[in-house]
JSON list of C-alpha atoms in Angstrom, two decimals:
[
{"chain": "A", "resi": 623, "resn": "MET", "atom": "CA", "xyz": [0.01, -0.23, -0.04]},
{"chain": "A", "resi": 624, "resn": "HIS", "atom": "CA", "xyz": [1.26, 3.32, -0.96]},
{"chain": "A", "resi": 625, "resn": "GLU", "atom": "CA", "xyz": [0.61, 6.53, 1.11]},
{"chain": "A", "resi": 626, "resn": "SER", "atom": "CA", "xyz": [-0.09, 9.79, -0.77]},
{"chain": "A", "resi": 627, "resn": "PRO", "atom": "CA", "xyz": [-0.06, 13.26, 0.99]},
{"chain": "A", "resi": 628, "resn": "MET", "atom": "CA", "xyz": [-4.03, 13.11, 0.63]},
{"chain": "A", "resi": 629, "resn": "GLY", "atom": "CA", "xyz": [-4.13, 9.69, 2.43]},
{"chain": "A", "resi": 630, "resn": "VAL", "atom": "CA", "xyz": [-5.71, 8.18, -0.98]},
{"chain": "A", "resi": 631, "resn": "THR", "atom": "CA", "xyz": [-4.01, 5.19, -2.20]},
{"chain": "A", "resi": 632, "resn": "PRO", "atom": "CA", "xyz": [-5.09, 4.21, -5.72]},
{"chain": "A", "resi": 633, "resn": "GLU", "atom": "CA", "xyz": [-3.89, 0.72, -6.76]},
{"chain": "A", "resi": 634, "resn": "SER", "atom": "CA", "xyz": [-4.56, -1.33, -9.67]},
{"chain": "A", "resi": 635, "resn": "THR", "atom": "CA", "xyz": [-4.57, -5.28, -9.48]},
{"chain": "A", "resi": 636, "resn": "THR", "atom": "CA", "xyz": [-3.50, -5.59, -13.23]},
{"chain": "A", "resi": 637, "resn": "GLU", "atom": "CA", "xyz": [-0.49, -7.80, -12.50]},
{"chain": "A", "resi": 638, "resn": "HIS", "atom": "CA", "xyz": [-2.80, -10.38, -10.59]},
{"chain": "A", "resi": 639, "resn": "THR", "atom": "CA", "xyz": [-6.03, -12.15, -12.07]},
{"chain": "A", "resi": 640, "resn": "SER", "atom": "CA", "xyz": [-8.36, -9.93, -10.42]},
{"chain": "A", "resi": 641, "resn": "ARG", "atom": "CA", "xyz": [-10.14, -7.31, -12.51]},
{"chain": "A", "resi": 642, "resn": "LEU", "atom": "CA", "xyz": [-10.61, -5.05, -9.38]},
{"chain": "A", "resi": 643, "resn": "GLN", "atom": "CA", "xyz": [-8.91, -1.83, -8.42]},
{"chain": "A", "resi": 644, "resn": "HIS", "atom": "CA", "xyz": [-9.35, -0.10, -5.06]},
{"chain": "A", "resi": 645, "resn": "ILE", "atom": "CA", "xyz": [-8.84, 3.38, -3.37]},
{"chain": "A", "resi": 646, "resn": "THR", "atom": "CA", "xyz": [-8.10, 3.27, 0.29]},
{"chain": "A", "resi": 647, "resn": "VAL", "atom": "CA", "xyz": [-8.58, 6.38, 2.46]},
{"chain": "A", "resi": 648, "resn": "ASN", "atom": "CA", "xyz": [-6.98, 6.73, 5.79]},
{"chain": "A", "resi": 649, "resn": "GLN", "atom": "CA", "xyz": [-8.38, 10.01, 7.55]},
{"chain": "A", "resi": 650, "resn": "ASP", "atom": "CA", "xyz": [-8.24, 10.78, 11.25]},
{"chain": "A", "resi": 651, "resn": "ASP", "atom": "CA", "xyz": [-7.51, 6.98, 12.13]},
{"chain": "A", "resi": 652, "resn": "VAL", "atom": "CA", "xyz": [-10.55, 6.08, 9.89]},
{"chain": "A", "resi": 653, "resn": "VAL", "atom": "CA", "xyz": [-9.71, 3.39, 6.95]},
{"chain": "A", "resi": 654, "resn": "VAL", "atom": "CA", "xyz": [-12.24, 3.19, 4.14]},
{"chain": "A", "resi": 655, "resn": "CYS", "atom": "CA", "xyz": [-11.41, 0.73, 1.25]},
{"chain": "A", "resi": 656, "resn": "THR", "atom": "CA", "xyz": [-13.45, 0.88, -2.07]},
{"chain": "A", "resi": 657, "resn": "MET", "atom": "CA", "xyz": [-13.16, -1.74, -4.48]},
{"chain": "A", "resi": 658, "resn": "PHE", "atom": "CA", "xyz": [-14.67, -1.36, -8.11]},
{"chain": "A", "resi": 659, "resn": "PRO", "atom": "CA", "xyz": [-14.37, -3.13, -11.56]},
{"chain": "A", "resi": 660, "resn": "GLN", "atom": "CA", "xyz": [-11.26, -1.69, -13.74]},
{"chain": "A", "resi": 661, "resn": "ASN", "atom": "CA", "xyz": [-13.35, -1.48, -16.86]},
{"chain": "A", "resi": 662, "resn": "VAL", "atom": "CA", "xyz": [-16.55, 0.10, -16.20]},
{"chain": "A", "resi": 663, "resn": "ASP", "atom": "CA", "xyz": [-18.44, 2.92, -18.01]},
{"chain": "A", "resi": 664, "resn": "GLU", "atom": "CA", "xyz": [-19.56, 5.99, -16.08]},
{"chain": "A", "resi": 665, "resn": "ASN", "atom": "CA", "xyz": [-23.13, 4.77, -15.74]},
{"chain": "A", "resi": 666, "resn": "ALA", "atom": "CA", "xyz": [-22.41, 1.47, -14.34]},
{"chain": "A", "resi": 667, "resn": "ALA", "atom": "CA", "xyz": [-19.68, 3.04, -11.82]},
{"chain": "A", "resi": 668, "resn": "ALA", "atom": "CA", "xyz": [-22.39, 4.27, -9.74]},
{"chain": "A", "resi": 669, "resn": "THR", "atom": "CA", "xyz": [-23.62, 0.90, -8.67]},
{"chain": "A", "resi": 670, "resn": "GLN", "atom": "CA", "xyz": [-20.80, -1.47, -9.31]},
{"chain": "A", "resi": 671, "resn": "TRP", "atom": "CA", "xyz": [-18.69, -0.85, -6.08]},
{"chain": "A", "resi": 672, "resn": "ILE", "atom": "CA", "xyz": [-18.33, -2.30, -2.52]},
{"chain": "A", "resi": 673, "resn": "THR", "atom": "CA", "xyz": [-16.98, -0.30, 0.35]},
{"chain": "A", "resi": 674, "resn": "ALA", "atom": "CA", "xyz": [-15.14, -1.49, 3.68]},
{"chain": "A", "resi": 675, "resn": "THR", "atom": "CA", "xyz": [-14.48, 0.11, 6.73]},
{"chain": "A", "resi": 676, "resn": "ALA", "atom": "CA", "xyz": [-11.57, -0.88, 9.38]},
{"chain": "A", "resi": 677, "resn": "ASP", "atom": "CA", "xyz": [-13.71, -3.31, 11.40]},
{"chain": "A", "resi": 678, "resn": "SER", "atom": "CA", "xyz": [-14.48, -5.12, 8.13]},
{"chain": "A", "resi": 679, "resn": "PHE", "atom": "CA", "xyz": [-10.73, -6.13, 7.69]},
{"chain": "A", "resi": 680, "resn": "ALA", "atom": "CA", "xyz": [-9.07, -9.32, 8.56]},
{"chain": "A", "resi": 681, "resn": "SER", "atom": "CA", "xyz": [-5.39, -10.46, 8.92]},
{"chain": "A", "resi": 682, "resn": "LEU", "atom": "CA", "xyz": [-4.75, -12.60, 5.93]},
{"chain": "A", "resi": 683, "resn": "GLU", "atom": "CA", "xyz": [-2.29, -14.73, 7.89]},
{"chain": "A", "resi": 684, "resn": "GLU", "atom": "CA", "xyz": [-4.86, -15.16, 10.62]},
{"chain": "A", "resi": 685, "resn": "GLN", "atom": "CA", "xyz": [-7.56, -16.41, 8.29]},
{"chain": "A", "resi": 686, "resn": "ARG", "atom": "CA", "xyz": [-5.20, -19.01, 6.85]}
]
């Protein structure tokens, strides 16, 4: 994950098999991650996304 001055982290997962990208915002100790398809038209973008907050995250190592 890469931090920017505004706390927004746009990242693409094109090097993997996923066709999703995400933006993570960390502001005032609140983390929100929104995931959406890479190639979606403007009209569909309004409905094809999901957002997770900090209490929705789980450690990958702990889940394995």
